[in-house]
Amino acid sequence: MLKMATQADAAAQPRAPLSRERVLSTAVALADEGGVDALSMRKIAQALGVVPMALYKHVANKNELLDGMIDVLVGEIDPPAGDADWKTVIRRRVLSARRMLLRHPWASEVIESRTKARATPTPAVMEYLDSMIGIFRAGGFSVDLVHHAMHVMGSRLLGFSQELFEDASGREPDPDALPPEEMAARYPHITELAMAVAHDEESVVGSGCDDQFEFEFALDLTLDGLERLLGTT
Amino acid sequence: MLKMATQADAAAQPRAPLSRERVLSTAVALADEGGVDALSMRKIAQALGVVPMALYKHVANKNELLDGMIDVLVGEIDPPAGDADWKTVIRRRVLSARRMLLRHPWASEVIESRTKARATPTPAVMEYLDSMIGIFRAGGFSVDLVHHAMHVMGSRLLGFSQELFEDASGREPDPDALPPEEMAARYPHITELAMAVAHDEESVVGSGCDDQFEFEFALDLTLDGLERLLGTT
DNA sequence: GACCATAGGTGTACGCCGTACACCCGTCAA
DNA sequence: TTGACGGGTGTACGGCGTACACCTATGGTC
């Protein structure tokens, strides 16, 4: 009796019924606040008030869970907007994808690693890419040209992220960082660049350079290049 | 006596003295053949004929080991070559970096994740970037313009790798892959593109599209864009 | 109403991981 | 001779993913 009562209470109050979506969204939330490395099945279960093995009734294993998380993220990207020309539609969509990636800093890493481990990207990613191709095609790109375009947009030419001066502030003062004069001696060009940038934007708080501006600059340079190609065909 | 003899034998024959470099290079070798996910301190130790904790006399912990591995890889990139103009020097260097990344498919993932976790990239990466900037500067780029250029080269505009059609062959025949007609219905544009590409290159074995060609196409498009910018300043 | 298949949550247990900590031994400077 | 020390060892701990057996409430069938 008593037992039944407490069970009923527990069931009524804190126990939403658990589902694949609930698992995925709390996983995303946990990753957002603690990073993917700190994400474990056990912690997800705990956050849901459930025993770890319960999760396996809704996702096959951790990799499949990561795939599901990717699909959640891709779902956050705005659908292609309206009837503008290809350039602005692509531009908006890419910027929307970027906003998503900034909201979930762990995203690019897991997309990278999961995509390499699978035979094919997850369905949501496929759909995203498909619609992207569709925009180019509707804009008059030949099949060949859109193939090139996808490679251009998907490649990172430098193998390494450009996030060099990303929030020098905001971290605890790293003990084994080089003193500035050593920096200047060892990496003269980086130093020159960093100083110029910092000076340029001395009014701006936070990161030494306006990443959003730089990203859009890169995007526009590339889209202009593609447009020129389109014109000459 | 006997014990000393066997010890001497063991010491003489299979026991090179162990060093940071030996640890790093066997770690790289193991990652090459089994992927980073399968790389563990215990396996590295085993490969070196040593107990796991022995490694910690040469690397502080696993993250620091990964950082060291990155530096090994970056060291494989050819130094800037000769006295050609900036465009060909950059081009050669980027292609050399790409060759390194293709030799070590796990590299981009660990560089990505480690760079995000550190206050600053590893020294070898810094040096690479510094010399890259130096090439642009020597080619007449203003500080501002080289800043833009680094962002252009370092950004991936699509958040997702373009490795869509990467070796459809060469994998075991994935059980839950969609049948072709379903593919065509759900992802019409991808299908169109894939078929066109496959047809184009039907003589070529392996991957449906020539990734090297596409990469160079993207690189040249970008470098041309930068050159145009340089001209108009 | 009796029955039983099934879906979904539980508990236990295994093997692997990174690594803290105490130890031990050979080398070499004083 | 001694004693510090660099480098390899052994043990142990807590956390991980997950296989497997179990329990229980639900709902369809006779």
Coordinates of C-alpha atoms (C1' of nucleotides) in Angstrom, one line a residue:
Chain A
M1 CA 0.0 0.0 0.0
L2 CA 2.5 2.5 1.2
K3 CA 4.8 1.1 -1.4
M4 CA 2.3 1.6 -4.1
A5 CA 1.6 5.1 -3.0
T6 CA 5.3 6.1 -3.2
Q7 CA 5.6 4.4 -6.5
A8 CA 2.7 6.3 -7.8
D9 CA 4.1 9.6 -6.5
A10 CA 7.4 8.9 -8.1
A11 CA 5.8 7.9 -11.3
A12 CA 3.5 10.9 -11.3
Q13 CA 6.1 13.5 -10.5
P14 CA 9.6 13.2 -11.8
R15 CA 9.3 10.4 -14.2
A16 CA 8.6 11.5 -17.7
P17 CA 8.5 8.2 -19.7
L18 CA 11.9 8.4 -21.4
S19 CA 12.3 8.2 -25.1
R20 CA 14.9 8.4 -27.8
E21 CA 14.3 12.2 -28.1
R22 CA 14.6 12.8 -24.4
V23 CA 17.8 10.8 -24.3
L24 CA 19.3 12.7 -27.2
S25 CA 18.3 16.1 -26.0
T26 CA 19.7 15.7 -22.5
A27 CA 22.9 14.2 -24.1
V28 CA 23.2 17.4 -26.2
A29 CA 22.5 19.6 -23.1
L30 CA 25.2 17.7 -21.1
A31 CA 27.7 18.0 -23.9
D32 CA 27.0 21.7 -24.2
E33 CA 27.8 22.3 -20.6
G34 CA 30.6 19.9 -20.1
G35 CA 32.1 19.0 -23.5
V36 CA 31.8 15.7 -25.3
D37 CA 34.8 14.1 -23.5
A38 CA 32.9 14.4 -20.2
L39 CA 29.8 12.9 -21.7
S40 CA 29.1 9.3 -20.6
M41 CA 26.2 7.0 -20.7
R42 CA 26.2 6.9 -16.9
K43 CA 26.0 10.7 -16.6
I44 CA 23.1 10.9 -19.2
A45 CA 21.3 8.2 -17.2
Q46 CA 21.8 10.1 -14.0
A47 CA 20.5 13.3 -15.4
L48 CA 17.4 11.4 -16.5
G49 CA 17.0 9.8 -13.1
V50 CA 17.4 6.4 -14.6
V51 CA 19.9 3.5 -14.5
P52 CA 22.5 3.5 -17.2
M53 CA 21.3 0.4 -19.0
A54 CA 17.9 1.9 -19.5
L55 CA 19.4 4.1 -22.2
Y56 CA 20.1 1.0 -24.3
K57 CA 16.4 0.4 -24.8
H58 CA 16.4 3.7 -26.9
V59 CA 19.8 3.9 -28.5
A60 CA 21.9 0.9 -29.7
N61 CA 25.2 2.1 -28.2
K62 CA 27.2 5.2 -27.6
N63 CA 28.2 5.7 -31.3
E64 CA 24.6 5.5 -32.4
L65 CA 23.8 8.0 -29.7
L66 CA 26.4 10.4 -31.1
D67 CA 24.9 9.9 -34.5
G68 CA 21.6 10.8 -33.1
M69 CA 23.0 13.9 -31.4
I70 CA 24.4 15.0 -34.8
D71 CA 21.0 14.7 -36.3
V72 CA 19.5 16.9 -33.5
L73 CA 22.1 19.5 -34.3
V74 CA 21.6 19.4 -38.0
G75 CA 18.0 19.9 -37.3
E76 CA 18.8 23.2 -35.7
I77 CA 20.0 24.6 -39.0
D78 CA 17.4 26.8 -40.7
P79 CA 15.8 25.4 -43.8
P80 CA 16.6 27.1 -47.1
A81 CA 14.9 30.4 -47.1
G82 CA 12.5 31.8 -49.6
D83 CA 13.1 32.7 -53.2
A84 CA 16.2 34.8 -53.3
D85 CA 19.1 34.0 -55.7
W86 CA 21.4 31.1 -55.0
K87 CA 24.1 33.2 -53.5
T88 CA 22.0 34.7 -50.7
V89 CA 20.2 31.4 -50.0
I90 CA 23.5 29.6 -49.7
R91 CA 24.9 32.4 -47.6
R92 CA 22.1 32.4 -45.1
R93 CA 22.1 28.7 -44.8
V94 CA 25.9 28.5 -44.2
L95 CA 25.7 31.3 -41.6
S96 CA 22.9 29.4 -39.9
A97 CA 25.0 26.3 -39.8
R98 CA 27.8 28.3 -38.4
R99 CA 25.6 29.7 -35.6
M100 CA 24.7 26.1 -34.7
L101 CA 28.3 25.1 -34.6
L102 CA 29.1 28.1 -32.3
R103 CA 26.2 27.1 -30.0
H104 CA 27.7 23.6 -29.7
P105 CA 31.4 23.9 -29.8
W106 CA 31.9 20.1 -29.6
A107 CA 29.8 19.6 -32.7
S108 CA 32.4 19.8 -35.4
E109 CA 34.7 17.3 -33.6
V110 CA 32.0 14.6 -33.3
I111 CA 30.7 15.2 -36.8
E112 CA 34.2 14.8 -38.1
S113 CA 35.0 11.6 -36.2
R114 CA 31.6 10.0 -36.6
T115 CA 31.4 10.7 -40.4
K116 CA 34.8 9.1 -40.8
A117 CA 33.7 6.0 -38.9
R118 CA 30.5 5.4 -40.9
A119 CA 30.0 4.2 -44.4
T120 CA 27.7 7.2 -45.1
P121 CA 26.9 10.4 -43.2
T122 CA 23.8 10.3 -41.0
P123 CA 20.5 10.9 -42.7
A124 CA 20.1 14.4 -41.5
V125 CA 23.5 15.3 -42.8
M126 CA 22.7 13.7 -46.1
E127 CA 19.5 15.7 -46.3
Y128 CA 21.4 18.9 -45.5
L129 CA 23.9 18.3 -48.2
D130 CA 21.3 17.2 -50.7
S131 CA 19.4 20.5 -50.2
M132 CA 22.6 22.4 -50.5
I133 CA 23.3 20.8 -53.8
G134 CA 19.7 21.5 -54.8
I135 CA 20.2 25.2 -54.2
F136 CA 23.2 25.4 -56.5
R137 CA 21.4 23.4 -59.2
A138 CA 18.4 25.7 -59.0
G139 CA 20.9 28.6 -59.4
G140 CA 22.0 27.3 -62.7
F141 CA 25.1 25.3 -61.7
S142 CA 25.9 22.4 -63.9
V143 CA 26.3 19.0 -62.2
D144 CA 30.1 19.3 -62.6
L145 CA 30.3 22.8 -61.3
V146 CA 28.2 22.0 -58.2
H147 CA 30.5 19.1 -57.5
H148 CA 33.4 21.5 -57.5
A149 CA 31.5 23.9 -55.4
M150 CA 30.7 21.3 -52.7
H151 CA 34.4 20.4 -52.6
V152 CA 35.4 24.1 -52.3
M153 CA 32.9 24.7 -49.5
G154 CA 33.8 21.5 -47.7
S155 CA 37.5 21.7 -47.7
R156 CA 39.7 23.3 -45.2
L157 CA 42.9 24.2 -47.0
L158 CA 45.0 24.7 -44.1
G159 CA 44.9 21.5 -42.1
F160 CA 44.7 23.5 -38.9
S161 CA 42.1 25.7 -37.4
Q162 CA 42.6 29.3 -37.6
E163 CA 41.4 29.9 -34.1
L164 CA 44.7 31.2 -33.1
F165 CA 43.8 34.2 -31.1
E166 CA 40.5 32.9 -29.8
D167 CA 39.8 34.4 -26.4
A168 CA 43.3 34.9 -25.0
S169 CA 41.3 36.3 -22.1
G170 CA 38.7 34.1 -20.5
R171 CA 41.1 31.3 -19.6
E172 CA 43.0 30.9 -16.4
P173 CA 46.6 32.2 -17.0
D174 CA 48.2 29.1 -18.4
P175 CA 51.4 28.5 -16.4
D176 CA 53.6 27.3 -19.2
A177 CA 52.7 30.0 -21.7
L178 CA 55.7 31.7 -23.2
P179 CA 56.5 35.2 -22.1
P180 CA 55.7 37.8 -24.8
E181 CA 59.3 38.5 -25.8
E182 CA 59.9 34.8 -26.4
M183 CA 56.7 34.7 -28.5
A184 CA 57.9 37.6 -30.6
A185 CA 61.3 35.9 -31.1
R186 CA 60.0 32.6 -32.0
Y187 CA 56.9 33.5 -34.0
P188 CA 57.6 36.9 -35.4
H189 CA 54.9 36.9 -38.1
I190 CA 52.2 35.6 -35.8
T191 CA 53.2 38.3 -33.3
E192 CA 53.1 41.0 -35.8
L193 CA 49.7 39.9 -36.9
A194 CA 48.3 39.6 -33.4
M195 CA 49.5 43.0 -32.4
A196 CA 48.0 44.6 -35.5
V197 CA 44.7 42.9 -34.9
A198 CA 44.6 43.7 -31.2
H199 CA 45.4 47.3 -32.0
D200 CA 42.7 47.5 -34.7
E201 CA 40.0 46.3 -32.4
E202 CA 41.1 47.7 -29.1
S203 CA 37.6 49.0 -28.5
V204 CA 36.1 45.5 -28.9
V205 CA 36.0 43.4 -25.8
G206 CA 36.9 39.7 -25.9
S207 CA 38.6 38.0 -28.8
G208 CA 41.2 39.9 -30.5
C209 CA 39.6 39.6 -33.9
D210 CA 36.1 39.6 -35.2
D211 CA 35.6 36.0 -36.2
Q212 CA 32.2 36.6 -37.6
F213 CA 33.5 39.3 -39.9
E214 CA 36.4 37.1 -41.0
F215 CA 34.1 34.1 -41.6
E216 CA 31.8 36.2 -43.8
F217 CA 34.8 37.6 -45.6
A218 CA 36.0 34.1 -46.4
L219 CA 32.5 33.0 -47.4
D220 CA 32.0 35.9 -49.7
L221 CA 35.4 35.5 -51.3
T222 CA 34.5 31.9 -52.1
L223 CA 31.0 32.6 -53.3
D224 CA 32.3 35.3 -55.6
G225 CA 34.8 32.9 -57.0
L226 CA 32.1 30.4 -57.7
E227 CA 29.9 33.1 -59.3
R228 CA 32.7 34.1 -61.6
L229 CA 33.1 30.4 -62.6
L230 CA 29.4 30.2 -63.2
G231 CA 29.6 33.3 -65.4
T232 CA 32.3 31.9 -67.7
T233 CA 30.6 28.6 -68.5
Chain B
M1 CA 74.3 -16.0 -12.4
L2 CA 71.9 -17.5 -14.8
K3 CA 69.5 -14.6 -13.9
M4 CA 72.2 -12.0 -14.7
A5 CA 72.9 -13.7 -18.0
T6 CA 69.2 -13.7 -19.1
Q7 CA 68.9 -10.1 -18.0
A8 CA 71.9 -9.2 -20.0
D9 CA 70.5 -11.0 -23.0
A10 CA 67.2 -9.2 -22.7
A11 CA 68.9 -5.9 -22.2
A12 CA 71.2 -6.4 -25.2
Q13 CA 68.6 -7.6 -27.6
P14 CA 65.1 -6.2 -27.6
R15 CA 65.5 -3.3 -25.2
A16 CA 66.3 -0.1 -26.8
P17 CA 66.4 2.5 -24.0
L18 CA 63.0 4.1 -24.5
S19 CA 62.7 7.8 -25.0
R20 CA 60.1 10.4 -25.7
E21 CA 60.7 10.1 -29.5
R22 CA 60.4 6.3 -29.4
V23 CA 57.1 6.6 -27.5
L24 CA 55.7 9.2 -29.9
S25 CA 56.7 7.4 -33.0
T26 CA 55.3 4.1 -31.9
A27 CA 52.1 5.9 -30.9
V28 CA 51.9 7.4 -34.3
A29 CA 52.5 4.0 -35.9
L30 CA 49.8 2.3 -33.8
A31 CA 47.3 5.1 -34.6
D32 CA 48.1 4.7 -38.3
E33 CA 47.2 1.1 -38.2
G34 CA 44.3 1.0 -35.8
G35 CA 42.9 4.5 -35.5
V36 CA 43.2 6.9 -32.5
D37 CA 40.2 5.5 -30.8
A38 CA 42.0 2.1 -30.4
L39 CA 45.1 3.8 -29.1
S40 CA 45.8 3.3 -25.4
M41 CA 48.7 3.8 -23.1
R42 CA 48.6 0.1 -22.4
K43 CA 48.9 -0.8 -26.1
I44 CA 51.8 1.6 -26.7
A45 CA 53.6 0.2 -23.7
Q46 CA 53.0 -3.4 -25.0
A47 CA 54.3 -2.5 -28.4
L48 CA 57.5 -1.2 -26.7
G49 CA 57.8 -4.2 -24.5
V50 CA 57.4 -2.2 -21.4
V51 CA 54.9 -1.7 -18.5
P52 CA 52.3 1.0 -19.1
M53 CA 53.5 3.3 -16.3
A54 CA 56.9 3.4 -17.8
L55 CA 55.5 5.8 -20.5
Y56 CA 54.8 8.4 -17.9
K57 CA 58.4 9.0 -17.3
H58 CA 58.5 10.4 -20.9
V59 CA 55.1 12.0 -21.4
A60 CA 53.1 13.7 -18.7
N61 CA 49.8 12.1 -19.6
K62 CA 47.8 11.0 -22.6
N63 CA 46.8 14.5 -23.7
E64 CA 50.4 15.6 -23.7
L65 CA 51.2 12.5 -25.7
L66 CA 48.6 13.4 -28.3
D67 CA 50.1 16.9 -28.4
G68 CA 53.5 15.3 -29.0
M69 CA 52.1 13.1 -31.8
I70 CA 50.7 16.3 -33.5
D71 CA 54.1 17.8 -33.5
V72 CA 55.6 14.7 -35.0
L73 CA 53.0 14.9 -37.8
V74 CA 53.6 18.6 -38.4
G75 CA 57.2 17.9 -38.7
E76 CA 56.4 15.7 -41.7
I77 CA 55.2 18.7 -43.7
D78 CA 57.8 19.9 -46.1
P79 CA 59.5 23.2 -45.2
P80 CA 58.7 26.2 -47.5
A81 CA 60.5 25.5 -50.8
G82 CA 62.9 27.7 -52.5
D83 CA 62.4 31.1 -54.0
A84 CA 59.3 30.9 -56.1
D85 CA 56.4 33.4 -55.9
W86 CA 54.1 33.3 -52.9
K87 CA 51.4 31.4 -54.8
T88 CA 53.4 28.4 -55.7
V89 CA 55.2 28.3 -52.3
I90 CA 51.9 28.3 -50.5
R91 CA 50.4 25.8 -52.9
R92 CA 53.3 23.3 -52.5
R93 CA 53.2 23.7 -48.7
V94 CA 49.4 23.2 -48.5
L95 CA 49.6 20.1 -50.7
S96 CA 52.4 18.7 -48.6
A97 CA 50.3 19.2 -45.5
R98 CA 47.5 17.4 -47.3
R99 CA 49.7 14.5 -48.1
M100 CA 50.5 14.3 -44.4
L101 CA 46.9 14.3 -43.5
L102 CA 46.1 11.6 -46.0
R103 CA 48.9 9.4 -44.6
H104 CA 47.4 9.8 -41.1
P105 CA 43.7 9.9 -41.4
W106 CA 43.2 10.3 -37.7
A107 CA 45.3 13.5 -37.6
S108 CA 42.7 16.1 -38.4
E109 CA 40.5 14.8 -35.7
V110 CA 43.1 14.9 -32.9
I111 CA 44.4 18.3 -34.1
E112 CA 40.9 19.6 -34.0
S113 CA 40.2 18.3 -30.5
R114 CA 43.5 19.1 -28.9
T115 CA 43.7 22.6 -30.3
K116 CA 40.3 23.4 -28.8
A117 CA 41.4 22.0 -25.4
R118 CA 44.6 24.1 -25.2
A119 CA 45.2 27.7 -24.6
T120 CA 47.4 27.8 -27.7
P121 CA 48.3 25.4 -30.5
T122 CA 51.3 23.2 -30.0
P123 CA 54.7 24.8 -30.8
A124 CA 55.1 23.0 -34.1
V125 CA 51.7 24.1 -35.2
M126 CA 52.5 27.6 -34.2
E127 CA 55.7 27.5 -36.2
Y128 CA 53.9 26.1 -39.2
L129 CA 51.3 28.9 -39.1
D130 CA 54.0 31.5 -38.5
S131 CA 56.0 30.4 -41.6
M132 CA 52.8 30.4 -43.6
I133 CA 52.1 34.0 -42.6
G134 CA 55.7 34.8 -43.4
I135 CA 55.2 33.5 -47.0
F136 CA 52.2 35.8 -47.5
R137 CA 54.0 38.8 -46.1
A138 CA 57.0 38.2 -48.3
G139 CA 54.6 38.0 -51.2
G140 CA 53.5 41.5 -50.6
F141 CA 50.4 40.9 -48.5
S142 CA 49.6 43.6 -45.9
V143 CA 49.1 42.5 -42.4
D144 CA 45.4 42.9 -42.7
L145 CA 45.2 41.0 -45.9
V146 CA 47.2 38.1 -44.6
H147 CA 44.9 38.0 -41.6
H148 CA 42.0 37.6 -44.0
A149 CA 43.9 35.1 -46.0
M150 CA 44.6 32.9 -43.0
H151 CA 41.0 32.9 -42.1
V152 CA 40.0 32.0 -45.7
M153 CA 42.4 29.1 -45.8
G154 CA 41.6 27.9 -42.3
S155 CA 37.8 27.9 -42.5
R156 CA 35.6 25.1 -43.6
L157 CA 32.5 26.9 -44.9
L158 CA 30.2 23.9 -44.9
G159 CA 30.4 22.5 -41.4
F160 CA 30.6 19.0 -42.8
S161 CA 33.2 17.1 -44.6
Q162 CA 32.7 16.7 -48.3
E163 CA 33.9 13.1 -48.2
L164 CA 30.5 11.9 -49.4
F165 CA 31.5 9.4 -52.0
E166 CA 34.7 8.4 -50.4
D167 CA 35.4 4.8 -51.3
A168 CA 32.0 3.3 -51.5
S169 CA 33.9 0.2 -52.4
G170 CA 36.5 -1.0 -49.9
R171 CA 34.1 -1.4 -47.0
E172 CA 32.1 -4.4 -46.1
P173 CA 28.6 -4.0 -47.5
D174 CA 26.9 -2.1 -44.7
P175 CA 23.7 -4.0 -43.8
D176 CA 21.5 -1.0 -43.1
A177 CA 22.4 1.0 -46.2
L178 CA 19.5 2.2 -48.2
P179 CA 18.6 0.5 -51.5
P180 CA 19.5 2.7 -54.5
E181 CA 15.9 3.5 -55.4
E182 CA 15.3 4.8 -51.8
M183 CA 18.5 6.8 -52.0
A184 CA 17.3 8.4 -55.3
A185 CA 13.9 9.3 -53.8
R186 CA 15.2 10.7 -50.6
Y187 CA 18.4 12.5 -51.9
P188 CA 17.7 13.3 -55.5
H189 CA 20.4 15.8 -55.9
I190 CA 23.1 13.8 -54.3
T191 CA 22.1 10.9 -56.4
E192 CA 22.3 12.9 -59.6
L193 CA 25.7 14.2 -58.7
A194 CA 27.0 10.8 -57.7
M195 CA 25.8 9.2 -60.9
A196 CA 27.3 11.9 -63.0
V197 CA 30.6 11.6 -61.2
A198 CA 30.7 7.9 -61.3
H199 CA 30.0 8.0 -65.0
D200 CA 32.7 10.6 -65.7
E201 CA 35.4 8.5 -64.1
E202 CA 34.3 5.0 -64.9
S203 CA 37.8 4.2 -66.0
V204 CA 39.2 5.2 -62.7
V205 CA 39.3 2.5 -60.0
G206 CA 38.4 3.3 -56.4
S207 CA 36.8 6.4 -55.2
G208 CA 34.1 7.8 -57.5
C209 CA 35.7 11.2 -57.7
D210 CA 39.2 12.4 -58.0
D211 CA 39.7 14.0 -54.6
Q212 CA 43.1 15.3 -55.3
F213 CA 41.9 17.1 -58.4
E214 CA 39.0 18.6 -56.4
F215 CA 41.2 19.7 -53.6
E216 CA 43.6 21.4 -56.0
F217 CA 40.6 23.0 -57.7
A218 CA 39.4 24.4 -54.4
L219 CA 42.9 25.6 -53.5
D220 CA 43.5 27.3 -56.8
L221 CA 40.1 29.0 -56.7
T222 CA 40.9 30.4 -53.3
L223 CA 44.5 31.4 -54.2
D224 CA 43.2 33.2 -57.3
G225 CA 40.7 35.0 -55.1
L226 CA 43.4 36.1 -52.8
E227 CA 45.6 37.2 -55.7
R228 CA 42.8 39.3 -57.1
L229 CA 42.5 40.9 -53.7
L230 CA 46.2 41.6 -53.6
G231 CA 46.1 43.3 -56.9
T232 CA 43.3 45.7 -56.0
T233 CA 45.0 47.1 -52.9
Chain C
dG1 C1' -11.5 -12.9 -16.6
dA2 C1' -7.2 -15.8 -17.8
dC3 C1' -3.1 -15.7 -20.3
dC4 C1' 1.0 -14.6 -22.2
dA5 C1' 4.0 -11.8 -25.3
dT6 C1' 6.3 -7.7 -25.3
dA7 C1' 8.3 -3.1 -24.1
dG8 C1' 10.8 -0.8 -21.0
dG9 C1' 13.4 -0.1 -16.6
dT10 C1' 16.9 -2.7 -13.2
dG11 C1' 21.1 -5.1 -11.2
dT12 C1' 25.1 -7.4 -11.6
dA13 C1' 29.3 -8.2 -13.6
dC14 C1' 33.3 -8.0 -16.9
dG15 C1' 37.1 -6.2 -19.2
dC16 C1' 39.4 -2.0 -20.6
dC17 C1' 40.9 2.5 -19.7
dG18 C1' 44.0 6.5 -17.5
dT19 C1' 47.0 7.2 -13.9
dA20 C1' 48.3 7.9 -8.6
dC21 C1' 51.6 6.1 -5.6
dA22 C1' 55.1 3.3 -3.6
dC23 C1' 58.9 0.7 -4.9
dC24 C1' 63.3 -0.8 -6.7
dC25 C1' 67.7 -0.8 -9.1
dG26 C1' 71.7 0.8 -11.8
dT27 C1' 74.6 4.9 -12.5
dC28 C1' 77.5 8.3 -11.2
dA29 C1' 79.2 12.5 -8.4
dA30 C1' 81.1 13.6 -4.1
Chain D
dT1 C1' 81.4 4.5 0.3
dT2 C1' 77.5 6.7 -0.1
dG3 C1' 73.6 8.8 -1.5
dA4 C1' 70.8 11.2 -4.9
dC5 C1' 68.4 10.3 -8.9
dG6 C1' 66.6 8.9 -13.5
dG7 C1' 63.9 5.4 -15.3
dG8 C1' 61.4 0.9 -15.3
dT9 C1' 57.9 -1.9 -12.2
dG10 C1' 53.6 -3.5 -9.5
dT11 C1' 49.6 -2.7 -7.4
dA12 C1' 45.4 -0.5 -7.1
dC13 C1' 41.4 2.7 -7.8
dG14 C1' 37.7 4.7 -10.0
dG15 C1' 35.3 5.4 -14.3
dC16 C1' 34.0 3.8 -18.7
dG17 C1' 30.8 1.0 -22.3
dT18 C1' 27.9 -2.7 -22.4
dA19 C1' 26.5 -8.1 -22.2
dC20 C1' 23.1 -10.6 -20.0
dA21 C1' 19.6 -12.1 -16.9
dC22 C1' 15.9 -10.3 -14.6
dC23 C1' 11.6 -8.0 -13.2
dT24 C1' 7.1 -5.8 -14.0
dA25 C1' 3.4 -3.3 -16.0
dT26 C1' 0.6 -3.1 -20.3
dG27 C1' -2.4 -4.5 -23.7
dG28 C1' -4.1 -7.8 -27.2
dT29 C1' -6.3 -12.6 -27.7
dC30 C1' -9.2 -16.4 -26.5

